[in-house]
XYZ file of C-alpha atoms in Angstrom:
579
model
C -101.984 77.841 39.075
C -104.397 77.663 36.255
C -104.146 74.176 36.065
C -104.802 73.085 39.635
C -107.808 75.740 39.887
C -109.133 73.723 36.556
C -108.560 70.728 38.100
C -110.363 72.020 41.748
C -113.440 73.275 39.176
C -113.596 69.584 37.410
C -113.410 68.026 41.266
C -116.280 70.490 42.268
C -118.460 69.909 38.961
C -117.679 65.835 39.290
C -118.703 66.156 43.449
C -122.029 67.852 42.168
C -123.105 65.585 39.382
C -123.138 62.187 41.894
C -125.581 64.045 43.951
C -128.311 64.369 40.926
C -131.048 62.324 40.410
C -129.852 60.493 37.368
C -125.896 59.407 39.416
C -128.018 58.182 42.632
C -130.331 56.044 40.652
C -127.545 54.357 38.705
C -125.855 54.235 42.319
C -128.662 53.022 43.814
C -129.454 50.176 40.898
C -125.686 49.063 41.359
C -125.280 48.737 44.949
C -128.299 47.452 46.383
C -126.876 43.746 45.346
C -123.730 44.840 47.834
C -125.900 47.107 50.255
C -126.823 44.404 53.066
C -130.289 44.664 54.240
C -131.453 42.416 56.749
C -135.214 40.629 56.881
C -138.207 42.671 58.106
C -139.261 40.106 60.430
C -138.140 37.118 62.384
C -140.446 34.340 61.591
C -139.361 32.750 57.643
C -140.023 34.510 55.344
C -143.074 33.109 52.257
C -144.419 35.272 50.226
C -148.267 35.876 49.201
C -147.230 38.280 46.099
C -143.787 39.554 44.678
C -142.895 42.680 42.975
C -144.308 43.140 39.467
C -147.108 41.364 39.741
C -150.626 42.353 37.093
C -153.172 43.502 39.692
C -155.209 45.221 37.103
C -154.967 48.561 37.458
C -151.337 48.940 38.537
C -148.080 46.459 39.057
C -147.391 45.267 42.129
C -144.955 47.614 43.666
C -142.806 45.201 46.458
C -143.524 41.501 47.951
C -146.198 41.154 50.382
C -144.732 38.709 53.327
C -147.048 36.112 54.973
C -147.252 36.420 58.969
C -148.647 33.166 60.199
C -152.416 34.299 59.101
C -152.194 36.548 62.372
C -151.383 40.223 63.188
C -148.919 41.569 65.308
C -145.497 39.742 64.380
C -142.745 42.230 65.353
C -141.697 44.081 61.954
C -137.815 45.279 61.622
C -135.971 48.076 60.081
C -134.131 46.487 57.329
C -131.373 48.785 57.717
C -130.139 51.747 59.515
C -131.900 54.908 59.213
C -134.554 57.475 59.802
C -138.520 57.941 59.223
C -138.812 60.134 56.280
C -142.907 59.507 56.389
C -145.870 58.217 58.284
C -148.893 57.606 56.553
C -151.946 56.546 58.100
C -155.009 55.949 55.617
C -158.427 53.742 55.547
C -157.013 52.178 52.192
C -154.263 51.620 50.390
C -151.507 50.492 52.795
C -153.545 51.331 55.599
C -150.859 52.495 58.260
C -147.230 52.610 56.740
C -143.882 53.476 57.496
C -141.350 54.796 55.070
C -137.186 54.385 56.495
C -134.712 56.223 54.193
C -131.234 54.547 54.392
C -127.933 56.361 53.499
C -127.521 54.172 50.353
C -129.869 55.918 48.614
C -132.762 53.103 48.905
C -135.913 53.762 51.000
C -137.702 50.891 52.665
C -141.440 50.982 52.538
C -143.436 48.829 55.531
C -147.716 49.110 54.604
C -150.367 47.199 56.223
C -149.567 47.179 59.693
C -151.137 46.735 63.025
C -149.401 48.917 65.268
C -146.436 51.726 65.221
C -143.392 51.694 67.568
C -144.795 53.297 70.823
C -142.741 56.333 70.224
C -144.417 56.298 66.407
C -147.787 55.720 67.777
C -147.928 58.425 70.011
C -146.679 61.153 68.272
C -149.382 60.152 65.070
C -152.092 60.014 68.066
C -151.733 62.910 69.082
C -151.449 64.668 65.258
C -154.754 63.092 64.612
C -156.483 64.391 67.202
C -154.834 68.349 66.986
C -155.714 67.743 63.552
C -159.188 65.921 64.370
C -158.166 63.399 61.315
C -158.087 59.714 61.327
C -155.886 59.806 58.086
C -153.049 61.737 58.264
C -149.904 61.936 56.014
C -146.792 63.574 57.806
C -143.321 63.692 57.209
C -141.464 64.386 60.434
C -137.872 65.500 61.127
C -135.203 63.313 59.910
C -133.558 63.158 63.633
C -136.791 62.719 65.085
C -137.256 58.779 64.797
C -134.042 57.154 63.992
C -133.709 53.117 64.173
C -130.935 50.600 63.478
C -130.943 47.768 61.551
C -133.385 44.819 63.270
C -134.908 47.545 65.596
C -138.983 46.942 65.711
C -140.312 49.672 64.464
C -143.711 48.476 64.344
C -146.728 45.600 64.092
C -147.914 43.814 61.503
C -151.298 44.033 60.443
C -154.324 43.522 58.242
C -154.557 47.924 57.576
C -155.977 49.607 54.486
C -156.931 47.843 50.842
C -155.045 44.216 52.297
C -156.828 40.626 51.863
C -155.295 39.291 54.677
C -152.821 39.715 57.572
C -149.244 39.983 56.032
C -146.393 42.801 55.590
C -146.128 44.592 52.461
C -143.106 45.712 52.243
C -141.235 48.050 49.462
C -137.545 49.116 48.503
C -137.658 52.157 46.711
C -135.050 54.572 45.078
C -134.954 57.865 47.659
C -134.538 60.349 44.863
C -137.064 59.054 42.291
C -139.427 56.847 44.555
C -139.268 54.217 42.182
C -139.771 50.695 43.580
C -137.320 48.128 43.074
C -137.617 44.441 42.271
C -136.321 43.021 45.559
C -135.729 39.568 44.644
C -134.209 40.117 41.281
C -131.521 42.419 43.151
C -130.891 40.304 45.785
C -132.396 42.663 48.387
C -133.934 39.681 49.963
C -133.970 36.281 49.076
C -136.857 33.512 49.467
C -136.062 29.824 49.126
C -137.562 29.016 45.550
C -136.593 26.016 43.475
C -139.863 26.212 41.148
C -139.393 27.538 37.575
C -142.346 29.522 36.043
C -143.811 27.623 33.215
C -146.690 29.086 30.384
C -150.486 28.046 31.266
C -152.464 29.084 27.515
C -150.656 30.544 24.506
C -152.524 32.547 22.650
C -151.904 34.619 19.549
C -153.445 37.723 18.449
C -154.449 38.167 15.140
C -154.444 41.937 13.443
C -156.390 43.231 10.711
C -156.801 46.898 9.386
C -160.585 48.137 9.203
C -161.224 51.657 8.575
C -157.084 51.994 9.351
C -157.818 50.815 13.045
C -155.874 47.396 13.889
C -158.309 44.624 14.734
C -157.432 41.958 17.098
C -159.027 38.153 16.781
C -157.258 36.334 19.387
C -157.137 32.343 19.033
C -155.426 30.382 21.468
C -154.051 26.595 22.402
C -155.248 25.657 25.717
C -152.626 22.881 26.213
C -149.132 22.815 27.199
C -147.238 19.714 28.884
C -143.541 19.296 30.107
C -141.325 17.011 27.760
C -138.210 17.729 29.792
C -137.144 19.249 33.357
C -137.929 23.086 32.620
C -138.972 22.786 28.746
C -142.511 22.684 27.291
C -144.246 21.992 24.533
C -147.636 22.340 23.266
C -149.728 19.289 24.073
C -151.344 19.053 20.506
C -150.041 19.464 17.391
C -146.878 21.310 17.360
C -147.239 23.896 15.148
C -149.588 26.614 14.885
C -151.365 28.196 11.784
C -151.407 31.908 12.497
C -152.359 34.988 10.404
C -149.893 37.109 8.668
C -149.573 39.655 11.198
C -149.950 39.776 15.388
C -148.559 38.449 18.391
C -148.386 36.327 21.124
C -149.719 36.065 25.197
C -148.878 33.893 27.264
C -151.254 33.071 30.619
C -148.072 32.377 32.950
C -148.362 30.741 36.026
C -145.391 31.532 38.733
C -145.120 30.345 42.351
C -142.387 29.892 45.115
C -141.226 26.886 47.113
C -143.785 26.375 49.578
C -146.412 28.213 48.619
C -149.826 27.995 46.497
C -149.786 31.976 45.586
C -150.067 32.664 42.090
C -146.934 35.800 41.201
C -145.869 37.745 38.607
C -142.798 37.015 36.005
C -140.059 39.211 35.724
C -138.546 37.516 32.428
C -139.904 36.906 28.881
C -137.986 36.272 26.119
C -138.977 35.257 22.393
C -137.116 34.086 19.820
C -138.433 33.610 15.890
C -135.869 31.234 14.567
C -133.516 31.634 17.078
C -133.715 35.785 16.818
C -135.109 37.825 20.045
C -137.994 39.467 19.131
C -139.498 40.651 22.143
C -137.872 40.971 25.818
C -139.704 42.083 29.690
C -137.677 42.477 32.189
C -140.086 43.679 35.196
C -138.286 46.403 37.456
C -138.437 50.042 38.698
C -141.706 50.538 37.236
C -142.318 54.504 38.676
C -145.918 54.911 39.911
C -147.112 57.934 37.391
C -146.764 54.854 35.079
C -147.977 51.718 36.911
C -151.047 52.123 35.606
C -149.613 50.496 32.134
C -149.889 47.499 33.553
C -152.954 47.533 31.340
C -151.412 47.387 28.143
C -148.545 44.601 29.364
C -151.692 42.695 30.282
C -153.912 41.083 27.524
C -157.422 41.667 28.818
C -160.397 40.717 29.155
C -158.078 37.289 29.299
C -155.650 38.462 32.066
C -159.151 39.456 34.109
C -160.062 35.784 34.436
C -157.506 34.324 35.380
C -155.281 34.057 38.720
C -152.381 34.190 36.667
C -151.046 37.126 34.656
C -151.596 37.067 31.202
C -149.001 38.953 29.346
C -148.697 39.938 25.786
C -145.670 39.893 24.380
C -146.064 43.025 22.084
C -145.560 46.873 23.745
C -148.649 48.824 22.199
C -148.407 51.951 20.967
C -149.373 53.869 23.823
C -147.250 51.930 26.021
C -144.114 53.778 27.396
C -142.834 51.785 30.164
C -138.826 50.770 29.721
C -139.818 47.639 30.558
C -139.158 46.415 26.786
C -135.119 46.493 26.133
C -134.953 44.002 22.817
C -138.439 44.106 21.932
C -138.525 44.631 17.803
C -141.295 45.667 16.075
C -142.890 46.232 18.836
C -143.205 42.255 18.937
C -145.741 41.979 16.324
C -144.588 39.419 13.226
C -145.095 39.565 10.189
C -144.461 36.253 8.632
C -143.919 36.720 4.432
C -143.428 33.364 3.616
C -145.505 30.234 3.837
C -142.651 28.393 5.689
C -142.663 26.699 9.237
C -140.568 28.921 11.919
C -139.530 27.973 15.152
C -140.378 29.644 18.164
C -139.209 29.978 21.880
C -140.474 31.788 24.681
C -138.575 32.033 27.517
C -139.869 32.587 31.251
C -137.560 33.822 34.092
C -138.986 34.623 37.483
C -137.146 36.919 39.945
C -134.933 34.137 42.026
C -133.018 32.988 39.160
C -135.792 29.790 37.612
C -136.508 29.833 34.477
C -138.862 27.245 31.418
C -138.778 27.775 27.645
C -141.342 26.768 25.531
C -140.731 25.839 21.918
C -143.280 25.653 19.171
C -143.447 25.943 15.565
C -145.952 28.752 13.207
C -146.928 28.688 10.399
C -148.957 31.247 8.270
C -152.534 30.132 7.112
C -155.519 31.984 8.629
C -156.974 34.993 7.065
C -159.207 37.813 8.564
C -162.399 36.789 10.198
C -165.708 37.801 9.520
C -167.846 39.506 10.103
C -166.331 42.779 9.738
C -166.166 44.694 13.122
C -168.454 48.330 12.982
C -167.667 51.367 15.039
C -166.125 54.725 15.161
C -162.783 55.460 14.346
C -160.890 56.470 17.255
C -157.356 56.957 17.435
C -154.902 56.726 20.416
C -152.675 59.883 19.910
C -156.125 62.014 19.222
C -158.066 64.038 21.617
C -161.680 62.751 21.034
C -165.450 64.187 21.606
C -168.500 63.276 20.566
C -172.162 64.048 20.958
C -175.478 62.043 20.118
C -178.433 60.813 21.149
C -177.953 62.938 24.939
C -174.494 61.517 25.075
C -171.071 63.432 25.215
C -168.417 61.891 25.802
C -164.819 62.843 25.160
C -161.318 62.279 26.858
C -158.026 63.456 25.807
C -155.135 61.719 23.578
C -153.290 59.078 25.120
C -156.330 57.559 26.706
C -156.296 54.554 24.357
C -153.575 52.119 24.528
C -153.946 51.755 21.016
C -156.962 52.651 18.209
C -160.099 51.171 18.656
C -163.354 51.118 16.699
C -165.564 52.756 19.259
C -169.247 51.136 19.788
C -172.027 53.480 21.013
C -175.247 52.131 21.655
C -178.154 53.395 23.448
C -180.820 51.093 25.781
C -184.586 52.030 26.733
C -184.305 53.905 30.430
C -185.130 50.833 33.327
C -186.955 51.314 36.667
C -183.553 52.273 38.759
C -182.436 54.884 35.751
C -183.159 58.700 35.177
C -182.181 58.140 31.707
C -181.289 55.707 28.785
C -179.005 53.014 29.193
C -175.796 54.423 27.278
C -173.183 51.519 26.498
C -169.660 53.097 25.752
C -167.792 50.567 24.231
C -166.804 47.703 26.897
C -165.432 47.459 29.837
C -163.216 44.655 29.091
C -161.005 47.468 26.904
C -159.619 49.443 29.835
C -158.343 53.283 29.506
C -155.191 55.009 30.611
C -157.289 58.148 31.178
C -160.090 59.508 32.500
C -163.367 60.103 30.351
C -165.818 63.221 30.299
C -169.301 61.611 30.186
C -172.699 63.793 30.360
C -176.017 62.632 29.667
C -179.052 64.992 29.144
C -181.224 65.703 31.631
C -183.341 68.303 31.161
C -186.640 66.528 33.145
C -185.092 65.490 35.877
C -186.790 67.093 38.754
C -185.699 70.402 40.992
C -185.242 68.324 44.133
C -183.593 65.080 42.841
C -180.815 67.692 41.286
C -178.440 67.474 44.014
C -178.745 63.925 44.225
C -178.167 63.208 40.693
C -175.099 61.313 39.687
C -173.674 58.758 37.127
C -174.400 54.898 37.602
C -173.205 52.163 35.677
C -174.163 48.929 35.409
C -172.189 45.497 34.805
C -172.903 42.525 32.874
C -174.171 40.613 35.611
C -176.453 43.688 36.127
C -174.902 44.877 39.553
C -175.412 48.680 39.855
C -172.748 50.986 41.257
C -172.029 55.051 41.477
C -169.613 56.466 38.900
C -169.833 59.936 40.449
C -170.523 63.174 38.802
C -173.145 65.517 39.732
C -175.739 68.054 38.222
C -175.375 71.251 36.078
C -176.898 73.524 33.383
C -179.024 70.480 32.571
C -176.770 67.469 32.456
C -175.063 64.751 34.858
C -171.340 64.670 34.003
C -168.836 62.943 35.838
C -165.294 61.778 34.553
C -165.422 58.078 35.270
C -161.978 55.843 34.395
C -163.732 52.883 32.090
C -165.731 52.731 29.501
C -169.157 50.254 30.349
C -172.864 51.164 30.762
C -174.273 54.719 32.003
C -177.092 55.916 33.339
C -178.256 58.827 35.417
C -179.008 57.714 39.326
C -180.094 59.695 42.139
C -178.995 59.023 45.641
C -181.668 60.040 47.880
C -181.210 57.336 51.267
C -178.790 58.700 53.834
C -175.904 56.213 55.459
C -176.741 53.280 57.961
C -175.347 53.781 61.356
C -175.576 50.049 63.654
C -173.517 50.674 66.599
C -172.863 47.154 68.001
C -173.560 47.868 71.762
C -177.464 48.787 73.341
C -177.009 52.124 74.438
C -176.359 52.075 78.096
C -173.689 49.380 77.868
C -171.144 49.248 80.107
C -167.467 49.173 78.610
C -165.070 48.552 81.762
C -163.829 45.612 81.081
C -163.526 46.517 77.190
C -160.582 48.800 75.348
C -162.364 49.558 72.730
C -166.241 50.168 70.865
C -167.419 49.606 67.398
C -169.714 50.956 65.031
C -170.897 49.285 61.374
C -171.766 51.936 58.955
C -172.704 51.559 55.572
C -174.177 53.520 52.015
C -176.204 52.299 49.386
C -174.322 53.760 46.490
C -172.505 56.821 46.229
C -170.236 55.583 49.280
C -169.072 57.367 52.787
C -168.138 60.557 51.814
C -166.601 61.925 55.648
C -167.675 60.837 59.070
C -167.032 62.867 63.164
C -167.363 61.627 65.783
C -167.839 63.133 68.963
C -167.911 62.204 72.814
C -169.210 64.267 75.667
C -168.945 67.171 73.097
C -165.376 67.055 72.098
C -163.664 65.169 68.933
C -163.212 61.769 69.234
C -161.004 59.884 67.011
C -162.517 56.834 65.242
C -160.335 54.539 63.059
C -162.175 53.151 59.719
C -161.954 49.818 57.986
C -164.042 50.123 54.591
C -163.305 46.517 54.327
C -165.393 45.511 57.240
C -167.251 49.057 57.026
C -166.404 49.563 60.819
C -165.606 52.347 63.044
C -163.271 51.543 65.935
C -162.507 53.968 68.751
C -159.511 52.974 71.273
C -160.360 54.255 74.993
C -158.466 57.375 75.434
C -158.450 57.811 79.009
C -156.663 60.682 79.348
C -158.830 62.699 77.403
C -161.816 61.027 79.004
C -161.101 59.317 82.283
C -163.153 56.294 83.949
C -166.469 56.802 85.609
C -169.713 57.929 84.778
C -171.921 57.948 81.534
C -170.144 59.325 78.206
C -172.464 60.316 74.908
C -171.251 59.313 71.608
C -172.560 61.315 68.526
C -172.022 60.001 65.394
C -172.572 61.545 61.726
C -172.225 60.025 58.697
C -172.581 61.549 55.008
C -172.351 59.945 51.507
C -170.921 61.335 48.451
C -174.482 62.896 47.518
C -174.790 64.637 50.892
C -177.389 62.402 51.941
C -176.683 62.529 56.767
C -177.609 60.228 59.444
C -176.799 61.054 62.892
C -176.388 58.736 65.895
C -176.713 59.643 69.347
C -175.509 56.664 72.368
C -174.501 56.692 75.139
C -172.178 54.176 77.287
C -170.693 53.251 80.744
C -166.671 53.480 81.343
C-alpha cells in the first residue's frame, strides 16, 4: 500500500511539473516542428522582414508578410483556437489579434485593416463605453473561438507599419517569447539564396585609463570564388592588433524578393576552432532591446543590412551566444598567420562561409582618446557646469570614456548646448539629465522641457519638465541638450469647409499636427456626445467612421475637436457638417 500511494504521489508531482513554465517551453520548442499550422493568408506568401532582424532599438519579433501592396487580403487563424487579446493602438501593431492554440504556441496577427465582424463590434462598442480609441482587452476564452483557416480579420497598413503587409508572430503562451518561425518550420517561404558577408571589419581594443578602446578598421571587399564561399577581394590576409574582434555587415534576402533580413547563424572558427556562435531565436521582449550590443553601431545605423559583431559585450545577456569563447574577442600571442572562417546561416536552411587569413601587426592608434571613466556595472552621477546627469548600472553595454562638453546657448535654446557623449553609442537605460535654470521666466515654466539637437541640426523634444529650478527629463540616448519651451498649441485642418455635406461619404477626416513636444490626448465630440476618432500618427490624421446608430441621417451635426500637446499647449475646433 505504501508503495502504490508513493507511486500515485510521484504520478501527481510528475502531472504538475509539465504544467510549469520551464516543461511547456521545452514542449513548446520541441513540437512546434510537428504542430501543423497552416498559412495566415491565401495569396503566396513573400516576406518584407523575418524574425530576428536589427531594427535598432529591438529585434524583429516574427516575419512581416507582403499583401500585394494593398489592404484588406483575408487573414487566417493559423490554427485552432481562441482570442486571448485584442489590442487596438495608434502605433506599434496598430490593431492586433493574439489566438492561443492548445500546443502551447500563441499566434500574434498586428497591422491590420479590419477585425472579424463579430471582433469589430464588440471592440466598437468597448471604445466608445470606454470613450477610448486605444484599447487593450483580453476577453473570455469561449467568447471568440476560430478554427484553423477561419478569417479572423483584414489586413492592413495599422500602427508604426511602412507599408500594407501582415505582421505576424508565434509566441510561447506561458513566457510570451517569440519564436523564429522559419527556423522551426512553423512556416516555410521558398528561398534558394544563401546569405553572404557585405564589409568585414575588425575591432581593435586598447586599455586607457582601464576602459577598453575600440579602433575599428575594416575591408570593404568581398567576392565569391565558389558557389556559397567567399573570400576577401584584396589581399587575403589581414594585419590586426593583438586584441578585438570581428563584424560582419551581412546582407540576407529570400527568393523573390529585394528586402534586406536578418541572419539567424554565425559561426567563427580561428584555425578550425569555434570561437564565437549566434543562433537568433526566442529573444523575450524585456531583452530585445540588446539588439544594441549584437549590433556594431554607428556602422549597423548606415546600412540596410545588419551589421553584427561577433563578440557578446559585457553587458550583454541574451542566450543568443551558445559556443561563443572569450566572449569572441582574440588574442593572438604569436606573430603567425591563422586561418579564419565565418560562417552565415539564414533561417530556411542557406548558408556562405567566408575564409580569410590574420595576422598580428598593428599597434594602438593615436591620439590617445580623453574622457571620464565610466564603467558599465556602476551606477553613475555627475554634476558640472549646470549639468547632472546620472543613470544607473547596467546602462552601458560596456565602459566608455565619457565626453562632456558644453556649447554657447543659440537663438532656439534656454540654455547652453550640453553634448553628452554621442549618440552613435546607444544605452540600455534611461538617463537622468537636468540643466540649470534658474532665469528662465515664471510663465515659460510650464512650458519648459528638454530638446536635443542632431548632427544635421534638426531639433526635437526629449521631454522633461520644470522644478525647484531645473529642466530634468530622463531621455534614452546620450546626444545634445538644451532647455526648450513649447509655447504654440496643436494645428487642427479639418479637410472638409464646414457646411459640407457627407451623404454620399462613410467617413470624415481631420489633419492635426504639433511643433515639438507631440499630441499629448485628443476628444472628439458630435452634437455633444463622444465621438470616436481613429488616429494615424503616420499620416497625423483623425478618421471618424459614420456611426449611424448613434447619430442617424438628416440634418446638421457639430463636430468639436480638441487637441493638446505634451506641454499642455490646446486648440479647439468647432465644424459643422451635413449627413
Amino acid at each position: 500500500m505504501k508503495t502504490n500511494g508513493l507511486k500515485r504521489l510521484c504520478c501527481l508531482w510528475a502531472a504538475l511539473w509539465c504544467t510549469t513554465g520551464a516543461w511547456s517551453q521545452y514542449f513548446v520548442r520541441e513540437q512546434t516542428r510537428q504542430y501543423r499550422f497552416g498559412p495566415p493568408v491565401n495569396i503566396p506568401i513573400l516576406l518584407s522582414a523575418n524574425y530576428g532582424e536589427l531594427r535598432g532599438a529591438h529585434f524583429h519579433s516574427g516575419i512581416d508578410i507582403k499583401t500585394q501592396g494593398i489592404t484588406g487580403k483575408p487573414v487566417l487563424a493559423m490554427a485552432d483556437g481562441y482570442v486571448a487579446r485584442i489590442a487596438v493602438s495608434p502605433s506599434g501593431f496598430g490593431k492586433a489579434l493574439y489566438l492561443n492554440h492548445p500546443d502551447g504556441t500563441t499566434t500574434v496577427y498586428g497591422h491590420l485593416e479590419r477585425f472579424a465582424e463579430e471582433i469589430e463590434d464588440y471592440i466598437h462598442e468597448l471604445q466608445y463605453a470606454r470613450q477610448s480609441f486605444a484599447v487593450d482587452v483580453t476577453p473570455p476564452s469561449d467568447k471568440f473561438v476560430f478554427r484553423q483557416g477561419d478569417r479572423i480579420a483584414l489586413s492592413g497598413n495599422r500602427g508604426s507599419s511602412g507599408g500594407p503587409h501582415l505582421h505576424l508572430d508565434v509566441r510561447e503562451t506561458a513566457s510570451q517569447r517569440p519564436l523564429n518561425i522559419l527556423a522551426r518550420g512553423i512556416l516555410s517561404v521558398a528561398d534558394t539564396v544563401p546569405p553572404k558577408a557585405k564589409v568585414l571589419y575588425f575591432v581593435g581594443i586598447d586599455t586607457v585609463q582601464g576602459i577598453p578602446v575600440h579602433s575599428v578598421r575594416r575591408k570593404l571587399s568581398v567576392k565569391e570564388s565558389a558557389p556559397g564561399r567567399w573570400r576577401l577581394a584584396g589581399s587575403d590576409t589581414v594585419v590586426v592588433s593583438q586584441t578585438g574582434y570581428f563584424a560582419v555587415e551581412a546582407e540576407e534576402k529570400k527568393s523573390g524578393t529585394t528586402n534586406p533580413m536578418g541572419i539567424y547563424t554565425i559561426d567563427a572558427l580561428l584555425d578550425g576552432k569555434q570561437f564565437f556562435a549566434m543562433t537568433v531565436d526566442a529573444v523575450p521582449f524585456d531583452l530585445t532591446r540588446y539588439s544594441y550590443a549584437a549590433a556594431l553601431y554607428p556602422e549597423s545605423k548606415g546600412t540596410r543590412n545588419g551589421v553584427y559583431r561577433l563578440c557578446s559585450l559585457p553587458n550583454n545577456p541574451l542566450s543568443i551566444y551558445n559556443g561563443t569563447v572569450r566572449r569572441g574577442v582574440l588574442s593572438l600571442r604569436d606573430d603567425e598567420v591563422h586561418d579564419i572562417e565565418i560562417a552565415l546561416g539564414d533561417d530556411c536552411g542557406n548558408r556562405s562561409v567566408l575564409s580569410f587569413r590574420i595576422r598580428r601587426g598593428l599597434g594602438p592608434k593615436s591620439p590617445e582618446p580623453q574622457g571620464l571613466p565610466v564603467r558599465w556595472n556602476e551606477d553613475f552621477s555627475i554634476r558640472q557646469d549646470g549639468l547632472s546627469l546620472s543613470f544607473p548600472k547596467r546602462t552601458l553595454y560596456e565602459s566608455i570614456l565619457l565626453s562632456l562638453k558644453t556649447k554657447p546657448a543659440q537663438r532656439y535654446s534656454h540654455s547652453p548646448l550640453y553634448e553628452i557623449h554621442t549618440a552613435d553609442v546607444p544605452v540600455q537605460k534611461s538617463l537622468t539629465i537636468s540643466i540649470d535654470a534658474p532665469d528662465l521666466p515664471q510663465h515659460l515654466r510650464g512650458k519648459a522641457l528638454l530638446g536635443t539637437v542632431g548632427k544635421d541640426g534638426h531639433r526635437s523634444s526629449a521631454g522633461g519638465a520644470w522644478k525647484d529650478g531645473r529642466v530634468t527629463g530622463t531621455p534614452r540616448s546620450f546626444g545634445t541638450y538644451y532647455i526648450a519651451v513649447d509655447t504654440v498649441p496643436p494645428r487642427i485642418v479639418p479637410s472638409f469647409e464646414s457646411g459640407a455635406d457627407f451623404a454620399a461619404k462613410k467617413a470624415l477626416t481631420v489633419k492635426i499636427s504639433d511643433d515639438f513636444s507631440g499630441i499629448a490626448s485628443y476628444s472628439a465630440t458630435i452634437d455633444g456626445r463622444w465621438a470616436l476618432f481613429e488616429y494615424d500618427p503616420k499620416t497625423n490624421t483623425l478618421t471618424h467612421f459614420f456611426d449611424e446608430a448613434r447619430w442617424p441621417r438628416g440634418g446638421t451635426h457639430t463636430l468639436v475637436l480638441t487637441v493638446t500637446d505634451g506641454k499642455g499647449n490646446k486648440s479647439v475646433s468647432r465644424t459643422t457638417y451635413k449627413r
